[in-house]
Tab-separated table of C-alpha atoms in Angstrom:
chain	number	residue	atom	x	y	z
A	265	UNK	CA	-52.826	-6.770	-45.477
A	266	UNK	CA	-51.579	-8.001	-41.912
A	267	UNK	CA	-47.835	-9.014	-41.958
A	268	UNK	CA	-47.931	-12.422	-39.912
A	269	UNK	CA	-44.992	-14.363	-38.864
A	270	UNK	CA	-45.978	-17.606	-36.743
A	271	UNK	CA	-49.473	-17.002	-36.791
A	272	UNK	CA	-48.541	-13.741	-34.895
A	273	UNK	CA	-49.475	-10.349	-36.704
A	274	UNK	CA	-45.912	-8.484	-36.682
A	275	UNK	CA	-47.113	-5.167	-39.088
A	276	UNK	CA	-49.128	-4.147	-41.717
A	277	UNK	CA	-48.624	-3.396	-45.316
A	278	UNK	CA	-50.896	-0.880	-46.845
A	279	UNK	CA	-51.361	0.427	-50.199
A	280	UNK	CA	-53.234	3.552	-51.312
A	281	UNK	CA	-54.381	4.785	-54.904
A	282	UNK	CA	-55.925	8.508	-55.931
A	283	UNK	CA	-58.624	6.843	-57.836
A	284	UNK	CA	-62.407	5.505	-56.935
A	285	UNK	CA	-62.599	1.805	-57.329
A	286	UNK	CA	-61.820	-1.533	-55.660
A	287	UNK	CA	-58.558	-3.347	-56.093
A	288	UNK	CA	-58.817	-6.266	-58.098
A	289	UNK	CA	-57.787	-9.882	-56.806
A	290	UNK	CA	-54.888	-10.127	-58.560
A	291	UNK	CA	-53.595	-6.962	-56.895
A	292	UNK	CA	-54.713	-8.752	-53.379
A	293	UNK	CA	-52.405	-12.007	-54.688
A	294	UNK	CA	-49.566	-9.557	-55.120
A	295	UNK	CA	-49.800	-7.920	-51.984
A	296	UNK	CA	-50.049	-10.989	-49.590
A	297	UNK	CA	-47.039	-12.229	-51.700
A	298	UNK	CA	-45.145	-8.779	-50.724
A	299	UNK	CA	-46.682	-8.941	-47.291
A	300	UNK	CA	-45.176	-12.888	-46.761
A	301	UNK	CA	-41.772	-11.557	-47.757
A	302	UNK	CA	-41.997	-8.269	-45.374
A	303	UNK	CA	-43.376	-10.581	-42.581
A	304	UNK	CA	-39.981	-12.563	-43.031
A	305	UNK	CA	-37.855	-9.997	-42.695
A	306	UNK	CA	-39.459	-8.124	-40.064
A	307	UNK	CA	-39.174	-11.131	-38.011
A	308	UNK	CA	-35.377	-11.792	-39.132
A	309	UNK	CA	-34.869	-8.259	-38.349
A	310	UNK	CA	-36.325	-9.065	-34.830
A	311	UNK	CA	-34.558	-12.108	-34.604
A	312	UNK	CA	-31.413	-10.220	-35.153
A	313	UNK	CA	-31.940	-7.497	-32.783
A	314	UNK	CA	-32.584	-10.027	-30.018
A	315	UNK	CA	-29.535	-11.840	-30.604
A	316	UNK	CA	-27.594	-8.589	-30.434
A	317	UNK	CA	-29.633	-7.650	-27.139
A	318	UNK	CA	-28.840	-10.972	-25.752
A	319	UNK	CA	-24.979	-10.612	-27.107
A	320	UNK	CA	-24.989	-7.375	-25.145
A	321	UNK	CA	-26.375	-8.624	-22.061
A	322	UNK	CA	-23.761	-11.892	-22.105
A	323	UNK	CA	-20.884	-8.913	-22.879
A	324	UNK	CA	-22.277	-6.894	-19.725
A	325	UNK	CA	-22.486	-10.513	-17.948
A	326	UNK	CA	-18.821	-10.780	-18.645
A	327	UNK	CA	-17.919	-8.196	-17.692
A	328	UNK	CA	-19.752	-8.197	-14.435
A	329	UNK	CA	-18.273	-11.675	-13.891
A	330	UNK	CA	-14.828	-10.044	-14.569
A	331	UNK	CA	-15.444	-7.438	-11.744
A	332	UNK	CA	-16.599	-10.041	-9.207
A	333	UNK	CA	-14.442	-12.697	-9.433
A	334	UNK	CA	-11.589	-12.270	-11.982
A	335	UNK	CA	-7.860	-11.554	-11.016
A	336	UNK	CA	-6.979	-7.711	-10.202
A	337	UNK	CA	-5.854	-6.655	-13.754
A	338	UNK	CA	-9.168	-7.971	-15.115
A	339	UNK	CA	-11.526	-6.432	-12.518
A	340	UNK	CA	-9.849	-3.249	-13.043
A	341	UNK	CA	-9.521	-3.617	-16.996
A	342	UNK	CA	-13.648	-4.885	-16.470
A	343	UNK	CA	-14.542	-1.898	-14.455
A	344	UNK	CA	-12.735	0.836	-16.955
A	345	UNK	CA	-14.880	-0.644	-19.482
A	346	UNK	CA	-18.067	-0.131	-17.759
A	347	UNK	CA	-17.628	3.036	-17.213
A	348	UNK	CA	-16.928	3.875	-20.755
A	349	UNK	CA	-19.885	2.107	-22.015
A	350	UNK	CA	-22.349	3.536	-19.259
A	351	UNK	CA	-20.991	7.080	-19.765
A	352	UNK	CA	-20.563	6.971	-23.396
A	353	UNK	CA	-17.120	8.351	-23.031
A	354	UNK	CA	-13.855	7.046	-25.048
A	355	UNK	CA	-11.818	7.249	-22.248
A	356	UNK	CA	-11.736	5.944	-18.788
A	357	UNK	CA	-9.608	4.976	-16.068
A	358	UNK	CA	-9.086	3.207	-12.646
A	359	UNK	CA	-6.007	4.910	-11.022
A	360	UNK	CA	-4.146	3.914	-7.717
A	361	UNK	CA	-2.701	6.575	-5.327
A	362	UNK	CA	1.114	5.914	-4.702
A	363	UNK	CA	2.639	9.007	-2.656
A	364	UNK	CA	2.629	12.190	-4.739
A	365	UNK	CA	1.870	10.150	-8.183
A	366	UNK	CA	-0.884	8.498	-9.453
A	367	UNK	CA	-0.731	4.789	-11.473
A	368	UNK	CA	-3.462	3.146	-13.811
A	369	UNK	CA	-4.393	-0.094	-13.290
A	370	UNK	CA	-7.309	-0.274	-15.617
A	371	UNK	CA	-8.185	2.006	-18.961
A	372	UNK	CA	-10.132	2.393	-22.037
A	373	UNK	CA	-8.035	4.444	-24.337
A	374	UNK	CA	-8.544	5.398	-28.328
A	375	UNK	CA	-5.101	5.796	-28.727
A	376	UNK	CA	-3.890	2.191	-27.230
A	377	UNK	CA	-2.724	3.422	-23.741
A	378	UNK	CA	-1.728	0.538	-21.683
A	379	UNK	CA	-2.405	0.238	-17.852
A	380	UNK	CA	0.857	0.564	-15.302
A	381	UNK	CA	1.729	4.242	-16.184
A	382	UNK	CA	2.515	6.489	-13.533
A	383	UNK	CA	1.977	10.257	-13.641
A	384	UNK	CA	2.687	13.124	-10.948
A	385	UNK	CA	-0.537	13.990	-9.027
A	386	UNK	CA	0.029	17.518	-8.475
A	387	UNK	CA	0.058	17.945	-12.425
A	388	UNK	CA	-3.200	16.565	-12.980
A	389	UNK	CA	-7.205	16.916	-11.782
A	390	UNK	CA	-6.950	14.110	-9.781
A	391	UNK	CA	-5.241	16.207	-7.165
A	392	UNK	CA	-8.495	17.942	-6.553
A	393	UNK	CA	-10.298	14.749	-6.160
A	394	UNK	CA	-7.686	13.994	-3.670
A	395	UNK	CA	-7.543	17.003	-1.666
A	396	UNK	CA	-11.364	17.322	-1.210
A	397	UNK	CA	-11.998	13.410	-0.754
A	398	UNK	CA	-14.838	14.560	-3.454
A	399	UNK	CA	-16.112	13.788	-6.822
A	400	UNK	CA	-15.295	16.676	-9.459
A	401	UNK	CA	-16.539	17.646	-12.859
A	402	UNK	CA	-14.073	19.575	-15.097
A	403	UNK	CA	-16.085	20.822	-18.644
A	404	UNK	CA	-12.532	22.873	-19.401
A	405	UNK	CA	-10.212	20.242	-17.679
A	406	UNK	CA	-7.328	21.290	-20.647
A	407	UNK	CA	-7.348	24.517	-19.712
A	408	UNK	CA	-8.058	24.002	-16.181
A	409	UNK	CA	-4.650	21.850	-16.268
A	410	UNK	CA	-2.259	22.573	-18.712
A	411	UNK	CA	0.570	20.729	-17.554
A	412	UNK	CA	-1.239	17.337	-18.075
A	413	UNK	CA	0.385	16.469	-20.987
A	414	UNK	CA	-1.903	13.594	-21.564
A	415	UNK	CA	-5.258	15.710	-21.296
A	416	UNK	CA	-3.502	18.174	-23.807
A	417	UNK	CA	-2.195	16.006	-26.070
A	418	UNK	CA	-5.533	13.819	-26.475
A	419	UNK	CA	-7.620	17.218	-26.383
A	420	UNK	CA	-9.423	16.507	-23.737
A	421	UNK	CA	-12.447	18.965	-22.699
A	422	UNK	CA	-14.860	17.631	-20.488
A	423	UNK	CA	-13.496	15.341	-17.196
A	424	UNK	CA	-15.579	13.380	-14.339
A	425	UNK	CA	-14.054	11.728	-11.526
A	426	UNK	CA	-14.861	10.257	-8.122
A	427	UNK	CA	-12.519	8.780	-5.400
A	428	UNK	CA	-12.000	5.301	-4.246
A	429	UNK	CA	-12.242	5.168	-0.198
A	430	UNK	CA	-10.402	2.750	1.855
A	431	UNK	CA	-12.070	1.586	5.296
A	432	UNK	CA	-10.286	4.757	7.115
A	433	UNK	CA	-12.039	6.872	4.544
A	434	UNK	CA	-8.854	7.475	2.849
A	435	UNK	CA	-8.438	8.105	-0.808
A	436	UNK	CA	-6.778	5.082	-2.356
A	437	UNK	CA	-7.677	5.510	-6.080
A	438	UNK	CA	-9.454	7.373	-8.375
A	439	UNK	CA	-12.305	6.089	-11.113
A	440	UNK	CA	-12.563	8.828	-13.707
A	441	UNK	CA	-14.217	9.319	-17.587
A	442	UNK	CA	-13.090	11.886	-20.317
A	443	UNK	CA	-14.446	12.916	-23.407
A	444	UNK	CA	-13.004	15.361	-26.326
A	445	UNK	CA	-16.435	16.612	-26.704
A	446	UNK	CA	-18.260	19.100	-24.731
A	447	UNK	CA	-20.940	16.974	-22.306
A	448	UNK	CA	-23.120	17.879	-19.202
A	449	UNK	CA	-22.305	15.395	-16.847
A	450	UNK	CA	-24.639	15.120	-14.186
A	451	UNK	CA	-25.505	13.233	-10.961
A	452	UNK	CA	-26.864	10.108	-12.652
A	453	UNK	CA	-23.262	10.028	-14.055
A	454	UNK	CA	-21.650	10.664	-10.996
A	455	UNK	CA	-24.023	7.695	-9.100
A	456	UNK	CA	-22.960	5.509	-11.732
A	457	UNK	CA	-18.928	6.152	-10.867
A	458	UNK	CA	-19.475	6.011	-7.202
A	459	UNK	CA	-20.727	2.323	-7.647
A	460	UNK	CA	-18.022	1.537	-9.842
A	461	UNK	CA	-15.527	3.029	-7.623
A	462	UNK	CA	-17.027	1.246	-4.553
A	463	UNK	CA	-16.421	-2.025	-6.435
A	464	UNK	CA	-12.567	-0.717	-7.214
A	465	UNK	CA	-12.259	-0.015	-3.433
A	466	UNK	CA	-13.597	-3.799	-2.679
A	467	UNK	CA	-10.576	-5.110	-5.447
A	468	UNK	CA	-7.927	-2.759	-3.949
A	469	UNK	CA	-8.843	-3.920	-0.184
A	470	UNK	CA	-8.348	-7.514	-1.274
A	471	UNK	CA	-5.265	-6.838	-2.620
A	472	UNK	CA	-3.947	-5.506	0.460
A	473	UNK	CA	-5.421	-8.012	2.524
A	474	UNK	CA	-3.289	-10.628	-0.063
A	475	UNK	CA	-0.182	-8.603	0.154
A	476	UNK	CA	-0.777	-8.632	4.399
A	477	UNK	CA	-1.048	-12.617	4.039
A	478	UNK	CA	2.016	-12.767	2.104
A	479	UNK	CA	4.155	-10.141	4.270
A	480	UNK	CA	2.779	-12.497	7.353
A	481	UNK	CA	3.901	-15.914	5.537
A	482	UNK	CA	7.252	-14.291	5.158
A	483	UNK	CA	7.293	-12.869	8.678
A	484	UNK	CA	6.756	-16.327	9.843
A	485	UNK	CA	9.386	-17.536	7.585
A	486	UNK	CA	11.968	-15.186	8.787
A	487	UNK	CA	10.765	-15.712	12.322
A	488	UNK	CA	11.606	-19.376	12.273
A	489	UNK	CA	15.096	-18.508	10.505
A	490	UNK	CA	15.853	-16.095	13.506
A	491	UNK	CA	14.838	-18.809	15.897
A	492	UNK	CA	17.306	-21.103	14.249
A	493	UNK	CA	19.859	-18.114	14.212
A	494	UNK	CA	19.311	-17.788	18.059
A	495	UNK	CA	20.460	-20.826	18.477
A	496	UNK	CA	23.813	-20.580	16.266
A	497	UNK	CA	24.363	-17.220	17.995
A	498	UNK	CA	24.057	-18.754	21.244
A	499	UNK	CA	26.258	-22.096	20.304
A	500	UNK	CA	28.846	-19.533	18.665
A	501	UNK	CA	28.607	-17.085	22.007
A	502	UNK	CA	29.158	-20.239	24.139
A	503	UNK	CA	32.251	-21.302	22.220
A	504	UNK	CA	33.702	-17.565	22.443
A	505	UNK	CA	33.395	-16.959	25.930
A	506	UNK	CA	35.733	-19.608	27.043
A	507	UNK	CA	38.792	-18.760	24.819
A	508	UNK	CA	38.047	-14.641	25.702
A	509	UNK	CA	38.031	-16.234	29.335
A	510	UNK	CA	41.837	-17.333	28.847
A	511	UNK	CA	42.907	-14.388	27.073
A	512	UNK	CA	41.529	-12.142	29.582
A	513	UNK	CA	42.561	-14.630	32.620
A	514	UNK	CA	46.467	-14.636	31.026
A	515	UNK	CA	46.676	-11.056	30.345
A	516	UNK	CA	45.836	-10.463	34.199
A	517	UNK	CA	48.344	-12.647	35.505
A	518	UNK	CA	50.775	-11.186	33.090
A	519	UNK	CA	50.007	-7.827	34.240
A	520	UNK	CA	50.926	-8.709	37.830
A	521	UNK	CA	54.514	-8.793	36.948
A	522	UNK	CA	56.543	-6.301	38.180
A	523	UNK	CA	59.450	-6.678	35.626
A	524	UNK	CA	57.180	-5.656	32.649
A	525	UNK	CA	57.960	-3.208	30.489
A	526	UNK	CA	55.959	-0.326	30.096
A	527	UNK	CA	55.196	-1.058	26.301
A	528	UNK	CA	54.110	-4.618	26.712
A	529	UNK	CA	52.401	-3.440	29.743
A	530	UNK	CA	49.943	-1.010	27.642
A	531	UNK	CA	49.831	-3.813	25.229
A	532	UNK	CA	48.356	-6.057	27.825
A	533	UNK	CA	46.034	-3.595	29.524
A	534	UNK	CA	44.292	-3.186	25.703
A	535	UNK	CA	44.339	-6.465	25.109
A	536	UNK	CA	42.424	-6.971	28.782
A	537	UNK	CA	40.263	-4.319	27.717
A	538	UNK	CA	39.425	-5.455	24.349
A	539	UNK	CA	38.662	-8.923	25.813
A	540	UNK	CA	36.433	-7.413	28.624
A	541	UNK	CA	34.552	-5.494	25.910
A	542	UNK	CA	34.156	-8.817	23.832
A	543	UNK	CA	32.580	-11.194	26.330
A	544	UNK	CA	30.403	-8.391	27.497
A	545	UNK	CA	28.567	-7.988	23.876
A	546	UNK	CA	28.892	-12.273	24.106
A	547	UNK	CA	26.957	-12.135	27.140
A	548	UNK	CA	24.732	-9.705	25.707
A	549	UNK	CA	24.165	-11.768	22.553
A	550	UNK	CA	23.412	-14.736	24.757
A	551	UNK	CA	20.960	-12.751	26.588
A	552	UNK	CA	18.933	-11.489	23.341
A	553	UNK	CA	19.103	-14.757	21.836
A	554	UNK	CA	17.601	-16.912	25.015
A	555	UNK	CA	14.394	-17.656	24.780
A	556	UNK	CA	12.357	-16.546	27.776
A	557	UNK	CA	8.992	-15.703	29.024
A	558	UNK	CA	7.865	-12.151	29.716
A	559	UNK	CA	8.142	-10.900	33.011
A	560	UNK	CA	7.963	-7.565	35.316
A	561	UNK	CA	11.387	-7.029	36.869
A	562	UNK	CA	13.025	-3.973	38.534
A	563	UNK	CA	14.829	-2.951	35.320
A	564	UNK	CA	18.103	0.117	34.900
A	565	UNK	CA	16.500	1.307	31.738
A	566	UNK	CA	20.412	2.959	31.243
A	567	UNK	CA	21.454	-0.330	31.340
A	568	UNK	CA	18.836	-1.557	28.707
A	569	UNK	CA	20.393	1.051	26.487
A	570	UNK	CA	24.253	0.268	26.930
A	571	UNK	CA	23.348	-3.481	25.971
A	572	UNK	CA	21.644	-2.447	22.699
A	573	UNK	CA	24.176	-0.002	21.695
A	574	UNK	CA	26.590	-2.880	22.809
A	575	UNK	CA	24.913	-5.059	19.946
A	576	UNK	CA	25.262	-2.513	17.257
A	577	UNK	CA	28.276	-0.748	18.267
A	578	UNK	CA	30.695	-2.289	15.671
A	579	UNK	CA	28.515	-2.010	12.470
A	580	UNK	CA	27.554	1.427	13.378
A	581	UNK	CA	31.284	2.489	14.060
A	582	UNK	CA	31.686	0.876	10.541
A	583	UNK	CA	29.459	3.075	8.872
A	584	UNK	CA	30.284	6.392	10.531
A	585	UNK	CA	27.666	6.475	12.734
A	586	UNK	CA	28.467	8.074	15.737
A	587	UNK	CA	26.646	7.648	18.957
A	588	UNK	CA	25.889	10.294	21.818
A	589	UNK	CA	24.704	8.968	25.454
A	590	UNK	CA	23.099	11.517	27.417
A	591	UNK	CA	22.040	9.251	30.167
A	592	UNK	CA	20.752	10.062	33.761
A	593	UNK	CA	22.549	8.216	36.231
A	594	UNK	CA	20.166	9.042	38.943
A	595	UNK	CA	17.443	7.278	37.250
A	596	UNK	CA	15.548	4.843	39.140
A	597	UNK	CA	14.813	1.339	38.017
A	598	UNK	CA	11.255	0.658	37.033
A	599	UNK	CA	9.623	-2.526	36.683
A	600	UNK	CA	9.781	-3.561	33.058
A	601	UNK	CA	10.340	-6.782	30.830
A	602	UNK	CA	14.165	-5.606	29.790
A	603	UNK	CA	14.258	-8.411	27.100
A	604	UNK	CA	10.883	-6.266	25.422
A	605	UNK	CA	12.732	-2.866	25.732
A	606	UNK	CA	15.588	-4.098	24.052
A	607	UNK	CA	13.714	-5.191	21.732
A	608	UNK	CA	11.723	-2.311	21.093
A	609	UNK	CA	15.047	0.262	21.597
A	610	UNK	CA	16.883	-1.779	18.656
A	611	UNK	CA	13.997	-1.183	16.513
A	612	UNK	CA	14.319	2.103	16.840
A	613	UNK	CA	18.132	2.339	16.435
A	614	UNK	CA	18.004	-0.031	13.332
A	615	UNK	CA	15.358	2.578	11.361
A	616	UNK	CA	17.737	5.291	12.591
A	617	UNK	CA	20.571	3.654	10.960
A	618	UNK	CA	19.351	2.791	7.951
A	619	UNK	CA	17.926	6.474	7.306
A	620	UNK	CA	20.837	7.924	8.307
A	621	UNK	CA	23.139	5.706	6.268
A	622	UNK	CA	20.582	6.211	2.989
A	623	UNK	CA	20.412	9.648	3.545
A	624	UNK	CA	24.058	10.669	3.590
A	625	UNK	CA	26.253	7.759	4.524
A	626	UNK	CA	26.959	9.300	8.101
A	627	UNK	CA	25.007	10.603	10.865
A	628	UNK	CA	25.026	10.660	14.739
A	629	UNK	CA	22.675	9.084	16.628
A	630	UNK	CA	21.780	10.534	20.295
A	631	UNK	CA	20.069	8.741	23.287
A	632	UNK	CA	18.729	10.462	26.061
A	633	UNK	CA	17.357	9.318	29.435
A	634	UNK	CA	15.759	11.449	32.464
A	635	UNK	CA	13.258	11.217	35.110
A	636	UNK	CA	10.584	13.253	35.255
A	637	UNK	CA	8.978	13.683	39.031
A	638	UNK	CA	6.003	15.469	38.028
A	639	UNK	CA	4.979	13.780	34.687
A	640	UNK	CA	5.518	14.338	31.026
A	641	UNK	CA	3.440	15.155	28.123
A	642	UNK	CA	1.687	11.936	27.761
A	643	UNK	CA	1.258	11.215	31.683
A	644	UNK	CA	1.363	12.786	35.101
A	645	UNK	CA	3.128	11.278	37.981
A	646	UNK	CA	6.632	10.018	38.152
A	647	UNK	CA	7.749	9.304	34.426
A	648	UNK	CA	10.689	7.963	32.909
A	649	UNK	CA	11.656	9.815	29.471
A	650	UNK	CA	13.775	7.817	26.886
A	651	UNK	CA	14.609	9.986	23.635
A	652	UNK	CA	16.139	8.269	20.352
A	653	UNK	CA	16.969	10.708	17.968
A	654	UNK	CA	19.002	10.949	14.503
A	655	UNK	CA	20.196	13.709	11.833
A	656	UNK	CA	18.559	11.543	9.199
A	657	UNK	CA	15.992	12.948	6.508
A	658	UNK	CA	13.114	12.823	8.930
A	659	UNK	CA	9.672	11.542	8.284
A	660	UNK	CA	7.229	12.970	5.759
A	661	UNK	CA	4.441	14.922	7.616
A	662	UNK	CA	1.865	12.805	5.460
A	663	UNK	CA	3.473	9.983	6.641
A	664	UNK	CA	3.488	10.757	10.260
A	665	UNK	CA	0.408	9.020	10.979
A	666	UNK	CA	0.748	6.043	9.611
A	667	UNK	CA	4.136	4.947	10.932
A	668	UNK	CA	2.834	2.697	13.775
A	669	UNK	CA	0.551	0.882	11.385
A	670	UNK	CA	0.852	-2.751	11.309
A	671	UNK	CA	2.579	-3.296	7.575
A	672	UNK	CA	2.741	0.265	6.518
A	673	UNK	CA	6.397	0.919	5.416
A	674	UNK	CA	8.041	3.526	3.204
A	675	UNK	CA	10.845	1.069	2.400
A	676	UNK	CA	11.220	-0.905	-0.904
A	677	UNK	CA	9.821	-4.118	-1.343
A	678	UNK	CA	11.780	-6.834	0.273
A	679	UNK	CA	13.307	-4.131	2.698
A	680	UNK	CA	10.776	-4.002	5.224
A	681	UNK	CA	7.709	-5.632	6.683
A	682	UNK	CA	6.230	-2.791	8.158
A	683	UNK	CA	6.078	-4.287	11.579
A	684	UNK	CA	9.172	-3.284	13.643
A	685	UNK	CA	7.658	0.108	14.602
A	686	UNK	CA	4.301	-1.402	15.044
A	687	UNK	CA	5.614	-3.402	17.780
A	688	UNK	CA	7.685	-1.208	19.202
A	689	UNK	CA	4.697	1.185	19.702
A	690	UNK	CA	2.610	-2.045	21.194
A	691	UNK	CA	5.621	-2.906	23.768
A	692	UNK	CA	5.734	0.882	24.640
A	693	UNK	CA	2.058	0.774	25.412
A	694	UNK	CA	2.365	-2.368	27.645
A	695	UNK	CA	4.979	-0.674	29.870
A	696	UNK	CA	2.508	2.371	30.215
């Protein structure tokens, strides 16, 4: 008997028996009644399956929408869920690389793990992905990495991961999936992970752009503050100039007296010397704060060094920082913008101060200048060489290649903008 739903045959109800002979008309009527019920049941089941499929499609569309336009946290969580669903694993995560550690941005876990926790990179299988910049599959991951307590505690056996690469092809994160069962992950699984890792890379890149935008906005605000501060400094310096001139002038007049006792004369000499030193600092402040058009004029680099160190002299003395000047007195003048050179040198000196104080609360800053008639390491022909050296902790080897990148900083949030060394590099390049 055909099973019909809305005039459409959706199945067949058949009945057989061993005895020969026709079915009675009553039997046919009963079968038709059952056929109608069976057809209705089949249609309901079919509609239910369609609704389930539609629901799954809507869920996947929702996940894709979150991946594409959601907040970063939603996007990372959606990527992790997609990994878990498509690879059919109970554990999946999107991780970001933070120095020697990894931190979860989005994850799927059977034991209620939450994103945000950081782990030492060296103890996890992620280390292999970072070192090789390639995918990794482990069928015995718990035995290979017994120090990874998360894997051991969850009895993870199988592990698959791909790197998240930025525009410079550097590893910035990892997308992985894990299972307690023995699994045979293959090329198709890696392809799925790689596609989702690309989406994670886009999200991380967008986050980086937003951070850079915020830093730029803060820098613009800071530059406005500095411009206002420059005006204040100029005003204060002008106000200080007159009383300092009076102190210096009166001290010099008093020193001309022949009947001065020796202690008074020594005190006046000290007063005159300190007043002169204060007047020089005021002049340097005025020169540094004054707006000027960039210009190349014959410049004494040693003089730039002395003026810069004078600006920081008091602070460095209070911070127990010793300054050693080894300046070549035969240094010839060079065409340069003294204000820009001073800004570049000041950036280096400030970085050195902060590094030494943070490392051990004191230190020694050494500044050398020399003339190399035959050229230096980076250029031939007559060359001026200026070297700034401090006895702080140094720069980690893995950071050296990035220190001149705009917005790259190893300082805590709010302590550095990542623009100082980039600006310094630009100024030095401009001066060849």
